[in-house]
mmCIF file with all atom_site columns, C-alpha atoms in Angstrom:
data_model
loop_
_atom_site.group_PDB
_atom_site.id
_atom_site.type_symbol
_atom_site.label_atom_id
_atom_site.label_alt_id
_atom_site.label_comp_id
_atom_site.label_asym_id
_atom_site.label_entity_id
_atom_site.label_seq_id
_atom_site.pdbx_PDB_ins_code
_atom_site.Cartn_x
_atom_site.Cartn_y
_atom_site.Cartn_z
_atom_site.occupancy
_atom_site.B_iso_or_equiv
_atom_site.pdbx_formal_charge
_atom_site.auth_seq_id
_atom_site.auth_comp_id
_atom_site.auth_asym_id
_atom_site.auth_atom_id
_atom_site.pdbx_PDB_model_num
ATOM 1   C CA . MET V 1 1   ? -8.299  9.316   -31.757 1.00 0.00 ? 5   MET V CA 1
ATOM 2   C CA . ASP V 1 2   ? -10.565 7.416   -29.370 1.00 0.00 ? 6   ASP V CA 1
ATOM 3   C CA . THR V 1 3   ? -9.107  4.162   -30.681 1.00 0.00 ? 7   THR V CA 1
ATOM 4   C CA . ILE V 1 4   ? -5.565  5.388   -30.094 1.00 0.00 ? 8   ILE V CA 1
ATOM 5   C CA . ASP V 1 5   ? -6.374  6.555   -26.568 1.00 0.00 ? 9   ASP V CA 1
ATOM 6   C CA . ARG V 1 6   ? -8.049  3.227   -25.811 1.00 0.00 ? 10  ARG V CA 1
ATOM 7   C CA . LEU V 1 7   ? -5.078  1.267   -27.097 1.00 0.00 ? 11  LEU V CA 1
ATOM 8   C CA . LEU V 1 8   ? -2.646  3.427   -25.151 1.00 0.00 ? 12  LEU V CA 1
ATOM 9   C CA . GLY V 1 9   ? -4.750  2.986   -22.011 1.00 0.00 ? 13  GLY V CA 1
ATOM 10  C CA . GLU V 1 10  ? -4.659  -0.802  -22.385 1.00 0.00 ? 14  GLU V CA 1
ATOM 11  C CA . ALA V 1 11  ? -0.927  -0.719  -23.068 1.00 0.00 ? 15  ALA V CA 1
ATOM 12  C CA . ASP V 1 12  ? -0.303  1.443   -20.005 1.00 0.00 ? 16  ASP V CA 1
ATOM 13  C CA . ARG V 1 13  ? -2.221  -0.972  -17.782 1.00 0.00 ? 17  ARG V CA 1
ATOM 14  C CA . ALA V 1 14  ? -0.150  -3.830  -19.196 1.00 0.00 ? 18  ALA V CA 1
ATOM 15  C CA . TRP V 1 15  ? 3.084   -1.935  -18.528 1.00 0.00 ? 19  TRP V CA 1
ATOM 16  C CA . ARG V 1 16  ? 1.982   -1.213  -14.965 1.00 0.00 ? 20  ARG V CA 1
ATOM 17  C CA . GLY V 1 17  ? 1.259   -4.868  -14.348 1.00 0.00 ? 21  GLY V CA 1
ATOM 18  C CA . TYR V 1 18  ? 4.587   -5.744  -15.957 1.00 0.00 ? 22  TYR V CA 1
ATOM 19  C CA . GLY V 1 19  ? 6.453   -3.588  -13.453 1.00 0.00 ? 23  GLY V CA 1
ATOM 20  C CA . VAL V 1 20  ? 7.529   -0.801  -15.821 1.00 0.00 ? 24  VAL V CA 1
ATOM 21  C CA . GLY V 1 21  ? 8.289   2.508   -14.080 1.00 0.00 ? 25  GLY V CA 1
ATOM 22  C CA . SER V 1 22  ? 6.303   5.660   -14.824 1.00 0.00 ? 26  SER V CA 1
ATOM 23  C CA . ALA V 1 23  ? 9.135   7.393   -16.732 1.00 0.00 ? 27  ALA V CA 1
ATOM 24  C CA . ASP V 1 24  ? 9.597   4.409   -19.031 1.00 0.00 ? 28  ASP V CA 1
ATOM 25  C CA . ARG V 1 25  ? 5.840   4.087   -19.488 1.00 0.00 ? 29  ARG V CA 1
ATOM 26  C CA . ALA V 1 26  ? 5.633   7.715   -20.554 1.00 0.00 ? 30  ALA V CA 1
ATOM 27  C CA . THR V 1 27  ? 8.433   7.242   -23.091 1.00 0.00 ? 31  THR V CA 1
ATOM 28  C CA . LEU V 1 28  ? 6.946   4.045   -24.474 1.00 0.00 ? 32  LEU V CA 1
ATOM 29  C CA . ALA V 1 29  ? 3.505   5.629   -24.708 1.00 0.00 ? 33  ALA V CA 1
ATOM 30  C CA . ALA V 1 30  ? 4.842   8.695   -26.536 1.00 0.00 ? 34  ALA V CA 1
ATOM 31  C CA . ASP V 1 31  ? 6.652   6.564   -29.109 1.00 0.00 ? 35  ASP V CA 1
ATOM 32  C CA . LEU V 1 32  ? 3.673   4.268   -29.542 1.00 0.00 ? 36  LEU V CA 1
ATOM 33  C CA . ARG V 1 33  ? 1.316   7.237   -29.966 1.00 0.00 ? 37  ARG V CA 1
ATOM 34  C CA . LEU V 1 34  ? 3.483   8.559   -32.797 1.00 0.00 ? 38  LEU V CA 1
ATOM 35  C CA . ASP V 1 35  ? 3.426   5.178   -34.527 1.00 0.00 ? 39  ASP V CA 1
ATOM 36  C CA . LEU V 1 36  ? -0.330  4.838   -34.135 1.00 0.00 ? 40  LEU V CA 1
ATOM 37  C CA . ARG V 1 37  ? -0.948  8.349   -35.435 1.00 0.00 ? 41  ARG V CA 1
ATOM 38  C CA . ALA V 1 38  ? 1.301   7.660   -38.396 1.00 0.00 ? 42  ALA V CA 1
ATOM 39  C CA . ALA V 1 39  ? -0.659  4.516   -39.155 1.00 0.00 ? 43  ALA V CA 1
ATOM 40  C CA . ALA V 1 40  ? -3.939  6.429   -38.920 1.00 0.00 ? 44  ALA V CA 1
ATOM 41  C CA . SER V 1 41  ? -2.590  9.206   -41.187 1.00 0.00 ? 45  SER V CA 1
ATOM 42  C CA . ASP V 1 42  ? -1.705  6.611   -43.819 1.00 0.00 ? 46  ASP V CA 1
ATOM 43  C CA . GLY V 1 43  ? -5.300  5.423   -43.776 1.00 0.00 ? 47  GLY V CA 1
ATOM 44  C CA . GLY V 1 44  ? -4.620  2.295   -41.767 1.00 0.00 ? 48  GLY V CA 1
ATOM 45  C CA . ASP V 1 45  ? -6.257  0.980   -38.634 1.00 0.00 ? 49  ASP V CA 1
ATOM 46  C CA . PRO V 1 46  ? -4.132  1.644   -35.522 1.00 0.00 ? 50  PRO V CA 1
ATOM 47  C CA . ALA V 1 47  ? -5.529  -1.492  -33.922 1.00 0.00 ? 51  ALA V CA 1
ATOM 48  C CA . GLN V 1 48  ? -4.067  -3.616  -36.718 1.00 0.00 ? 52  GLN V CA 1
ATOM 49  C CA . LEU V 1 49  ? -0.597  -2.303  -35.925 1.00 0.00 ? 53  LEU V CA 1
ATOM 50  C CA . ILE V 1 50  ? -0.865  -3.715  -32.412 1.00 0.00 ? 54  ILE V CA 1
ATOM 51  C CA . GLY V 1 51  ? -3.055  -6.736  -33.008 1.00 0.00 ? 55  GLY V CA 1
ATOM 52  C CA . ALA V 1 52  ? -5.676  -8.349  -30.832 1.00 0.00 ? 56  ALA V CA 1
ATOM 53  C CA . ASP V 1 53  ? -3.326  -8.976  -27.889 1.00 0.00 ? 57  ASP V CA 1
ATOM 54  C CA . VAL V 1 54  ? -2.612  -5.426  -26.749 1.00 0.00 ? 58  VAL V CA 1
ATOM 55  C CA . ALA V 1 55  ? -1.087  -6.533  -23.449 1.00 0.00 ? 59  ALA V CA 1
ATOM 56  C CA . GLY V 1 56  ? 1.261   -8.962  -25.163 1.00 0.00 ? 60  GLY V CA 1
ATOM 57  C CA . PHE V 1 57  ? 2.302   -6.301  -27.666 1.00 0.00 ? 61  PHE V CA 1
ATOM 58  C CA . ALA V 1 58  ? 2.983   -3.834  -24.835 1.00 0.00 ? 62  ALA V CA 1
ATOM 59  C CA . ARG V 1 59  ? 5.145   -6.338  -22.960 1.00 0.00 ? 63  ARG V CA 1
ATOM 60  C CA . ARG V 1 60  ? 7.135   -7.161  -26.101 1.00 0.00 ? 64  ARG V CA 1
ATOM 61  C CA . LEU V 1 61  ? 7.612   -3.453  -26.745 1.00 0.00 ? 65  LEU V CA 1
ATOM 62  C CA . ALA V 1 62  ? 8.947   -2.976  -23.219 1.00 0.00 ? 66  ALA V CA 1
ATOM 63  C CA . ASP V 1 63  ? 11.317  -5.927  -23.603 1.00 0.00 ? 67  ASP V CA 1
ATOM 64  C CA . GLU V 1 64  ? 12.630  -4.655  -26.929 1.00 0.00 ? 68  GLU V CA 1
ATOM 65  C CA . ALA V 1 65  ? 13.215  -1.217  -25.408 1.00 0.00 ? 69  ALA V CA 1
ATOM 66  C CA . GLY V 1 66  ? 15.264  -2.815  -22.617 1.00 0.00 ? 70  GLY V CA 1
ATOM 67  C CA . VAL V 1 67  ? 13.382  -1.018  -19.844 1.00 0.00 ? 71  VAL V CA 1
ATOM 68  C CA . GLN V 1 68  ? 13.830  -1.978  -16.225 1.00 0.00 ? 72  GLN V CA 1
ATOM 69  C CA . ARG V 1 69  ? 11.100  -3.796  -14.396 1.00 0.00 ? 73  ARG V CA 1
ATOM 70  C CA . VAL V 1 70  ? 10.576  -3.197  -10.699 1.00 0.00 ? 74  VAL V CA 1
ATOM 71  C CA . ARG V 1 71  ? 9.106   -5.829  -8.422  1.00 0.00 ? 75  ARG V CA 1
ATOM 72  C CA . GLY V 1 72  ? 6.229   -4.698  -6.293  1.00 0.00 ? 76  GLY V CA 1
ATOM 73  C CA . ASP V 1 73  ? 6.411   -7.693  -3.937  1.00 0.00 ? 77  ASP V CA 1
ATOM 74  C CA . TYR V 1 74  ? 3.019   -6.728  -2.543  1.00 0.00 ? 78  TYR V CA 1
ATOM 75  C CA . GLY V 1 75  ? 2.546   -10.046 -0.792  1.00 0.00 ? 79  GLY V CA 1
ATOM 76  C CA . ARG V 1 76  ? 5.880   -9.797  0.946   1.00 0.00 ? 80  ARG V CA 1
ATOM 77  C CA . VAL V 1 77  ? 5.317   -6.181  1.974   1.00 0.00 ? 81  VAL V CA 1
ATOM 78  C CA . VAL V 1 78  ? 1.792   -6.829  3.267   1.00 0.00 ? 82  VAL V CA 1
ATOM 79  C CA . GLY V 1 79  ? 2.880   -9.986  5.086   1.00 0.00 ? 83  GLY V CA 1
ATOM 80  C CA . THR V 1 80  ? 5.728   -8.148  6.795   1.00 0.00 ? 84  THR V CA 1
ATOM 81  C CA . ALA V 1 81  ? 3.417   -5.274  7.729   1.00 0.00 ? 85  ALA V CA 1
ATOM 82  C CA . LEU V 1 82  ? 0.880   -7.667  9.261   1.00 0.00 ? 86  LEU V CA 1
ATOM 83  C CA . ILE V 1 83  ? 3.568   -9.481  11.253  1.00 0.00 ? 87  ILE V CA 1
ATOM 84  C CA . GLY V 1 84  ? 4.925   -6.160  12.490  1.00 0.00 ? 88  GLY V CA 1
ATOM 85  C CA . ALA V 1 85  ? 1.409   -5.058  13.386  1.00 0.00 ? 89  ALA V CA 1
ATOM 86  C CA . MET V 1 86  ? 0.764   -8.217  15.391  1.00 0.00 ? 90  MET V CA 1
ATOM 87  C CA . LEU V 1 87  ? 4.066   -7.873  17.221  1.00 0.00 ? 91  LEU V CA 1
ATOM 88  C CA . GLY V 1 88  ? 3.214   -4.239  17.883  1.00 0.00 ? 92  GLY V CA 1
ATOM 89  C CA . ALA V 1 89  ? -0.176  -5.278  19.217  1.00 0.00 ? 93  ALA V CA 1
ATOM 90  C CA . VAL V 1 90  ? 1.420   -7.747  21.626  1.00 0.00 ? 94  VAL V CA 1
ATOM 91  C CA . LEU V 1 91  ? 3.978   -5.181  22.742  1.00 0.00 ? 95  LEU V CA 1
ATOM 92  C CA . GLY V 1 92  ? 1.354   -2.469  23.073  1.00 0.00 ? 96  GLY V CA 1
ATOM 93  C CA . TYR V 1 93  ? -0.900  -4.721  25.114  1.00 0.00 ? 97  TYR V CA 1
ATOM 94  C CA . GLY V 1 94  ? 1.970   -5.555  27.447  1.00 0.00 ? 98  GLY V CA 1
ATOM 95  C CA . LEU V 1 95  ? 2.879   -1.917  27.861  1.00 0.00 ? 99  LEU V CA 1
ATOM 96  C CA . LEU V 1 96  ? -0.709  -0.921  28.562  1.00 0.00 ? 100 LEU V CA 1
ATOM 97  C CA . GLU V 1 97  ? -1.110  -3.697  31.090  1.00 0.00 ? 101 GLU V CA 1
ATOM 98  C CA . SER V 1 98  ? 2.052   -2.695  32.924  1.00 0.00 ? 102 SER V CA 1
ATOM 99  C CA . ALA V 1 99  ? 1.491   1.058   32.700  1.00 0.00 ? 103 ALA V CA 1
ATOM 100 C CA . TYR V 1 100 ? -2.241  1.059   33.462  1.00 0.00 ? 104 TYR V CA 1
ATOM 101 C CA . PRO V 1 101 ? -1.927  1.065   37.294  1.00 0.00 ? 105 PRO V CA 1
ATOM 102 C CA . VAL V 1 102 ? 0.655   3.867   37.132  1.00 0.00 ? 106 VAL V CA 1
ATOM 103 C CA . PHE V 1 103 ? -1.509  5.818   34.736  1.00 0.00 ? 107 PHE V CA 1
ATOM 104 C CA . VAL V 1 104 ? -4.565  5.489   36.953  1.00 0.00 ? 108 VAL V CA 1
ATOM 105 C CA . HIS V 1 105 ? -2.554  6.563   39.997  1.00 0.00 ? 109 HIS V CA 1
ATOM 106 C CA . LEU V 1 106 ? -1.185  9.640   38.228  1.00 0.00 ? 110 LEU V CA 1
ATOM 107 C CA . ILE V 1 107 ? -4.524  10.723  36.820  1.00 0.00 ? 111 ILE V CA 1
ATOM 108 C CA . ASP V 1 108 ? -6.653  9.747   39.837  1.00 0.00 ? 112 ASP V CA 1
ATOM 109 C CA . ILE V 1 109 ? -9.846  11.163  38.402  1.00 0.00 ? 113 ILE V CA 1
ATOM 110 C CA . PRO V 1 110 ? -12.417 11.840  41.127  1.00 0.00 ? 114 PRO V CA 1
ATOM 111 C CA . ARG V 1 111 ? -15.432 9.576   40.984  1.00 0.00 ? 115 ARG V CA 1
ATOM 112 C CA . SER V 1 112 ? -17.647 12.665  40.716  1.00 0.00 ? 116 SER V CA 1
ATOM 113 C CA . ILE V 1 113 ? -16.281 13.286  37.201  1.00 0.00 ? 117 ILE V CA 1
ATOM 114 C CA . ASP V 1 114 ? -18.092 11.311  34.549  1.00 0.00 ? 118 ASP V CA 1
ATOM 115 C CA . VAL V 1 115 ? -15.697 10.405  31.727  1.00 0.00 ? 119 VAL V CA 1
ATOM 116 C CA . PRO V 1 116 ? -17.590 10.179  28.408  1.00 0.00 ? 120 PRO V CA 1
ATOM 117 C CA . ILE V 1 117 ? -17.763 6.669   27.080  1.00 0.00 ? 121 ILE V CA 1
ATOM 118 C CA . GLN V 1 118 ? -16.734 7.979   23.647  1.00 0.00 ? 122 GLN V CA 1
ATOM 119 C CA . LEU V 1 119 ? -13.464 9.293   25.085  1.00 0.00 ? 123 LEU V CA 1
ATOM 120 C CA . ALA V 1 120 ? -12.776 6.088   26.943  1.00 0.00 ? 124 ALA V CA 1
ATOM 121 C CA . VAL V 1 121 ? -13.445 4.006   23.832  1.00 0.00 ? 125 VAL V CA 1
ATOM 122 C CA . ALA V 1 122 ? -11.310 6.306   21.678  1.00 0.00 ? 126 ALA V CA 1
ATOM 123 C CA . VAL V 1 123 ? -8.386  5.953   24.073  1.00 0.00 ? 127 VAL V CA 1
ATOM 124 C CA . ALA V 1 124 ? -8.877  2.215   24.393  1.00 0.00 ? 128 ALA V CA 1
ATOM 125 C CA . TYR V 1 125 ? -8.886  1.749   20.631  1.00 0.00 ? 129 TYR V CA 1
ATOM 126 C CA . GLY V 1 126 ? -6.642  4.640   19.601  1.00 0.00 ? 130 GLY V CA 1
ATOM 127 C CA . ILE V 1 127 ? -3.529  3.847   21.635  1.00 0.00 ? 131 ILE V CA 1
ATOM 128 C CA . PRO V 1 128 ? -3.302  0.195   20.520  1.00 0.00 ? 132 PRO V CA 1
ATOM 129 C CA . ALA V 1 129 ? -3.958  1.299   16.931  1.00 0.00 ? 133 ALA V CA 1
ATOM 130 C CA . ALA V 1 130 ? -1.038  3.732   17.077  1.00 0.00 ? 134 ALA V CA 1
ATOM 131 C CA . VAL V 1 131 ? 1.290   1.035   18.397  1.00 0.00 ? 135 VAL V CA 1
ATOM 132 C CA . VAL V 1 132 ? 0.083   -1.413  15.742  1.00 0.00 ? 136 VAL V CA 1
ATOM 133 C CA . ALA V 1 133 ? 0.665   1.144   12.972  1.00 0.00 ? 137 ALA V CA 1
ATOM 134 C CA . ALA V 1 134 ? 4.160   1.893   14.262  1.00 0.00 ? 138 ALA V CA 1
ATOM 135 C CA . GLY V 1 135 ? 4.956   -1.822  14.373  1.00 0.00 ? 139 GLY V CA 1
ATOM 136 C CA . ALA V 1 136 ? 3.856   -2.284  10.756  1.00 0.00 ? 140 ALA V CA 1
ATOM 137 C CA . VAL V 1 137 ? 5.908   0.649   9.466   1.00 0.00 ? 141 VAL V CA 1
ATOM 138 C CA . ILE V 1 138 ? 9.035   -0.275  11.427  1.00 0.00 ? 142 ILE V CA 1
ATOM 139 C CA . ALA V 1 139 ? 8.848   -3.901  10.304  1.00 0.00 ? 143 ALA V CA 1
ATOM 140 C CA . VAL V 1 140 ? 8.565   -2.956  6.639   1.00 0.00 ? 144 VAL V CA 1
ATOM 141 C CA . ARG V 1 141 ? 11.332  -0.390  6.863   1.00 0.00 ? 145 ARG V CA 1
ATOM 142 C CA . THR V 1 142 ? 13.814  -2.603  8.706   1.00 0.00 ? 146 THR V CA 1
ATOM 143 C CA . ARG V 1 143 ? 13.051  -6.075  7.361   1.00 0.00 ? 147 ARG V CA 1
ATOM 144 C CA . LEU V 1 144 ? 12.692  -5.225  3.661   1.00 0.00 ? 148 LEU V CA 1
ATOM 145 C CA . ARG V 1 145 ? 15.735  -3.067  3.098   1.00 0.00 ? 149 ARG V CA 1
ATOM 146 C CA . ASP V 1 146 ? 16.552  -5.047  -0.050  1.00 0.00 ? 150 ASP V CA 1
ATOM 147 C CA . LEU V 1 147 ? 13.432  -3.895  -1.891  1.00 0.00 ? 151 LEU V CA 1
ATOM 148 C CA . PRO V 1 148 ? 13.604  -0.839  -4.163  1.00 0.00 ? 152 PRO V CA 1
ATOM 149 C CA . GLY V 1 149 ? 11.653  2.181   -2.983  1.00 0.00 ? 153 GLY V CA 1
ATOM 150 C CA . ILE V 1 150 ? 11.056  0.720   0.466   1.00 0.00 ? 154 ILE V CA 1
ATOM 151 C CA . ARG V 1 151 ? 11.927  3.950   2.249   1.00 0.00 ? 155 ARG V CA 1
ATOM 152 C CA . ARG V 1 152 ? 9.292   5.814   0.291   1.00 0.00 ? 156 ARG V CA 1
ATOM 153 C CA . THR V 1 153 ? 6.849   2.972   0.897   1.00 0.00 ? 157 THR V CA 1
ATOM 154 C CA . ALA V 1 154 ? 7.474   3.183   4.646   1.00 0.00 ? 158 ALA V CA 1
ATOM 155 C CA . ARG V 1 155 ? 7.071   6.962   4.613   1.00 0.00 ? 159 ARG V CA 1
ATOM 156 C CA . LEU V 1 156 ? 3.770   6.671   2.792   1.00 0.00 ? 160 LEU V CA 1
ATOM 157 C CA . MET V 1 157 ? 2.667   3.948   5.192   1.00 0.00 ? 161 MET V CA 1
ATOM 158 C CA . SER V 1 158 ? 3.387   6.257   8.132   1.00 0.00 ? 162 SER V CA 1
ATOM 159 C CA . VAL V 1 159 ? 0.706   8.549   6.697   1.00 0.00 ? 163 VAL V CA 1
ATOM 160 C CA . LEU V 1 160 ? -1.749  6.146   5.076   1.00 0.00 ? 164 LEU V CA 1
ATOM 161 C CA . VAL V 1 161 ? -1.883  3.542   7.852   1.00 0.00 ? 165 VAL V CA 1
ATOM 162 C CA . PRO V 1 162 ? -2.946  6.086   10.529  1.00 0.00 ? 166 PRO V CA 1
ATOM 163 C CA . VAL V 1 163 ? -5.453  7.560   8.073   1.00 0.00 ? 167 VAL V CA 1
ATOM 164 C CA . ALA V 1 164 ? -6.851  4.081   7.469   1.00 0.00 ? 168 ALA V CA 1
ATOM 165 C CA . GLY V 1 165 ? -7.002  3.615   11.222  1.00 0.00 ? 169 GLY V CA 1
ATOM 166 C CA . ILE V 1 166 ? -8.857  6.907   11.698  1.00 0.00 ? 170 ILE V CA 1
ATOM 167 C CA . VAL V 1 167 ? -11.366 5.928   9.022   1.00 0.00 ? 171 VAL V CA 1
ATOM 168 C CA . THR V 1 168 ? -11.772 2.357   10.227  1.00 0.00 ? 172 THR V CA 1
ATOM 169 C CA . THR V 1 169 ? -11.846 2.935   13.994  1.00 0.00 ? 173 THR V CA 1
ATOM 170 C CA . PRO V 1 170 ? -15.345 4.506   14.051  1.00 0.00 ? 174 PRO V CA 1
ATOM 171 C CA . ILE V 1 171 ? -16.582 1.577   11.985  1.00 0.00 ? 175 ILE V CA 1
ATOM 172 C CA . ILE V 1 172 ? -15.043 -0.933  14.381  1.00 0.00 ? 176 ILE V CA 1
ATOM 173 C CA . VAL V 1 173 ? -16.305 1.015   17.393  1.00 0.00 ? 177 VAL V CA 1
ATOM 174 C CA . GLY V 1 174 ? -19.769 1.147   15.829  1.00 0.00 ? 178 GLY V CA 1
ATOM 175 C CA . PHE V 1 175 ? -19.671 -2.596  15.292  1.00 0.00 ? 179 PHE V CA 1
ATOM 176 C CA . ALA V 1 176 ? -18.552 -3.100  18.888  1.00 0.00 ? 180 ALA V CA 1
ATOM 177 C CA . TRP V 1 177 ? -21.350 -0.823  20.118  1.00 0.00 ? 181 TRP V CA 1
ATOM 178 C CA . ALA V 1 178 ? -23.884 -2.762  18.022  1.00 0.00 ? 182 ALA V CA 1
ATOM 179 C CA . THR V 1 179 ? -22.751 -5.960  19.729  1.00 0.00 ? 183 THR V CA 1
ATOM 180 C CA . ASP V 1 180 ? -22.822 -4.295  23.149  1.00 0.00 ? 184 ASP V CA 1
ATOM 181 C CA . TYR V 1 181 ? -19.012 -4.460  23.260  1.00 0.00 ? 185 TYR V CA 1
ATOM 182 C CA . SER V 1 182 ? -19.169 -8.214  23.311  1.00 0.00 ? 186 SER V CA 1
ATOM 183 C CA . LEU V 1 183 ? -15.995 -10.215 23.844  1.00 0.00 ? 187 LEU V CA 1
ATOM 184 C CA . ALA V 1 184 ? -17.398 -13.223 22.039  1.00 0.00 ? 188 ALA V CA 1
ATOM 185 C CA . PRO V 1 185 ? -14.752 -14.846 19.806  1.00 0.00 ? 189 PRO V CA 1
ATOM 186 C CA . SER V 1 186 ? -16.731 -14.204 16.622  1.00 0.00 ? 190 SER V CA 1
ATOM 187 C CA . VAL V 1 187 ? -17.056 -10.507 17.458  1.00 0.00 ? 191 VAL V CA 1
ATOM 188 C CA . VAL V 1 188 ? -13.396 -10.102 18.391  1.00 0.00 ? 192 VAL V CA 1
ATOM 189 C CA . VAL V 1 189 ? -12.252 -11.952 15.259  1.00 0.00 ? 193 VAL V CA 1
ATOM 190 C CA . THR V 1 190 ? -14.439 -9.725  13.096  1.00 0.00 ? 194 THR V CA 1
ATOM 191 C CA . GLU V 1 191 ? -13.004 -6.582  14.660  1.00 0.00 ? 195 GLU V CA 1
ATOM 192 C CA . ILE V 1 192 ? -9.459  -7.860  14.158  1.00 0.00 ? 196 ILE V CA 1
ATOM 193 C CA . ALA V 1 193 ? -10.223 -8.784  10.546  1.00 0.00 ? 197 ALA V CA 1
ATOM 194 C CA . MET V 1 194 ? -11.561 -5.286  9.860   1.00 0.00 ? 198 MET V CA 1
ATOM 195 C CA . ALA V 1 195 ? -8.439  -3.703  11.325  1.00 0.00 ? 199 ALA V CA 1
ATOM 196 C CA . LEU V 1 196 ? -6.097  -5.997  9.403   1.00 0.00 ? 200 LEU V CA 1
ATOM 197 C CA . ALA V 1 197 ? -7.984  -5.381  6.157   1.00 0.00 ? 201 ALA V CA 1
ATOM 198 C CA . ALA V 1 198 ? -7.558  -1.634  6.605   1.00 0.00 ? 202 ALA V CA 1
ATOM 199 C CA . LEU V 1 199 ? -3.870  -2.099  7.350   1.00 0.00 ? 203 LEU V CA 1
ATOM 200 C CA . ALA V 1 200 ? -3.352  -4.319  4.311   1.00 0.00 ? 204 ALA V CA 1
ATOM 201 C CA . GLY V 1 201 ? -5.211  -1.904  2.038   1.00 0.00 ? 205 GLY V CA 1
ATOM 202 C CA . ALA V 1 202 ? -3.172  1.063   3.249   1.00 0.00 ? 206 ALA V CA 1
ATOM 203 C CA . THR V 1 203 ? 0.055   -0.909  2.783   1.00 0.00 ? 207 THR V CA 1
ATOM 204 C CA . VAL V 1 204 ? -0.800  -1.906  -0.789  1.00 0.00 ? 208 VAL V CA 1
ATOM 205 C CA . LEU V 1 205 ? -1.748  1.674   -1.621  1.00 0.00 ? 209 LEU V CA 1
ATOM 206 C CA . ALA V 1 206 ? 1.510   2.968   -0.124  1.00 0.00 ? 210 ALA V CA 1
ATOM 207 C CA . ARG V 1 207 ? 3.507   0.451   -2.159  1.00 0.00 ? 211 ARG V CA 1
ATOM 208 C CA . ARG V 1 208 ? 1.716   1.380   -5.372  1.00 0.00 ? 212 ARG V CA 1
ATOM 209 C CA . LEU V 1 209 ? 2.166   5.101   -4.791  1.00 0.00 ? 213 LEU V CA 1
ATOM 210 C CA . SER V 1 210 ? 5.860   4.591   -4.095  1.00 0.00 ? 214 SER V CA 1
ATOM 211 C CA . PHE V 1 211 ? 6.288   3.623   -7.756  1.00 0.00 ? 215 PHE V CA 1
ATOM 212 C CA . ARG V 1 212 ? 4.716   6.784   -9.116  1.00 0.00 ? 216 ARG V CA 1
ATOM 213 C CA . GLU V 1 213 ? 7.991   8.665   -9.118  1.00 0.00 ? 217 GLU V CA 1
ATOM 214 C CA . ALA V 1 214 ? 9.794   9.385   -12.335 1.00 0.00 ? 218 ALA V CA 1
ATOM 215 C CA . ARG V 1 215 ? 11.880  6.306   -11.648 1.00 0.00 ? 219 ARG V CA 1
ATOM 216 C CA . VAL V 1 216 ? 12.099  4.092   -8.579  1.00 0.00 ? 220 VAL V CA 1
ATOM 217 C CA . VAL V 1 217 ? 15.641  4.052   -7.208  1.00 0.00 ? 221 VAL V CA 1
ATOM 218 C CA . SER V 1 218 ? 16.778  1.458   -4.720  1.00 0.00 ? 222 SER V CA 1
ATOM 219 C CA . ASP V 1 219 ? 17.279  2.764   -1.181  1.00 0.00 ? 223 ASP V CA 1
ATOM 220 C CA . THR V 1 220 ? 20.346  0.613   -0.677  1.00 0.00 ? 224 THR V CA 1
ATOM 221 C CA . PRO V 1 221 ? 23.280  -0.451  -2.844  1.00 0.00 ? 225 PRO V CA 1
ATOM 222 C CA . HIS V 1 222 ? 21.541  -3.813  -3.244  1.00 0.00 ? 226 HIS V CA 1
ATOM 223 C CA . THR V 1 223 ? 19.253  -2.803  -6.096  1.00 0.00 ? 227 THR V CA 1
ATOM 224 C CA . ASP V 1 224 ? 16.617  -5.435  -6.796  1.00 0.00 ? 228 ASP V CA 1
ATOM 225 C CA . THR V 1 225 ? 15.575  -4.689  -10.328 1.00 0.00 ? 229 THR V CA 1
ATOM 226 C CA . THR V 1 226 ? 15.702  -6.942  -13.320 1.00 0.00 ? 230 THR V CA 1
ATOM 227 C CA . ASN V 1 227 ? 16.865  -5.633  -16.665 1.00 0.00 ? 231 ASN V CA 1
ATOM 228 C CA . PHE V 1 228 ? 15.134  -7.447  -19.512 1.00 0.00 ? 232 PHE V CA 1
ATOM 229 C CA . LYS V 1 229 ? 17.122  -7.477  -22.726 1.00 0.00 ? 233 LYS V CA 1
ATOM 230 C CA . PRO V 1 230 ? 15.487  -7.702  -26.114 1.00 0.00 ? 234 PRO V CA 1
ATOM 231 C CA . ALA V 1 231 ? 14.989  -11.262 -27.321 1.00 0.00 ? 235 ALA V CA 1
#
């Protein structure tokens, strides 16, 4: 039974990498499990039924079953998210620059009140992060309408990207504090790289999770799936 589970695990990883949806993977795995159990009951070795190339066998099995493959397009999604984030950063910076004098005039905190540095840093980092996250989500949702499951991806991004920002911001702030909030190019580039890495990771995770439905359905009439017929 351990051999069967191991083979099924390898086959499932191959199907995932091949772009097979979760419903089709479950069906393929159930059929393959029956075949492997039958082989074991007849006294044979389940591994011999599949052969040494488990991944190749799994892909051929998917092709013969005529299942649909769904493109993840992770590079395209991440690239669009990063572009949207950068545009959001530029827009957010412009808005902050223009609104800062008005904001200071409205608040007009007396000099006797000492604003905690933690609060000031949180506001300084938090507001731009929110604008950046919004830019990434909007860009993915509007620019990649042709991709299947993009609405669900964008919805997941709207949750995961802020979470990634909440987790990463203290790390970036800690790094900035360790460098005495230096504006040296190397320090600024490192902070930007950390933020972009968090954004990219959250985007990839959102895209992967969007395919964990029973079947990914295109959000628009322009479905971008490829149906592979048996050879």
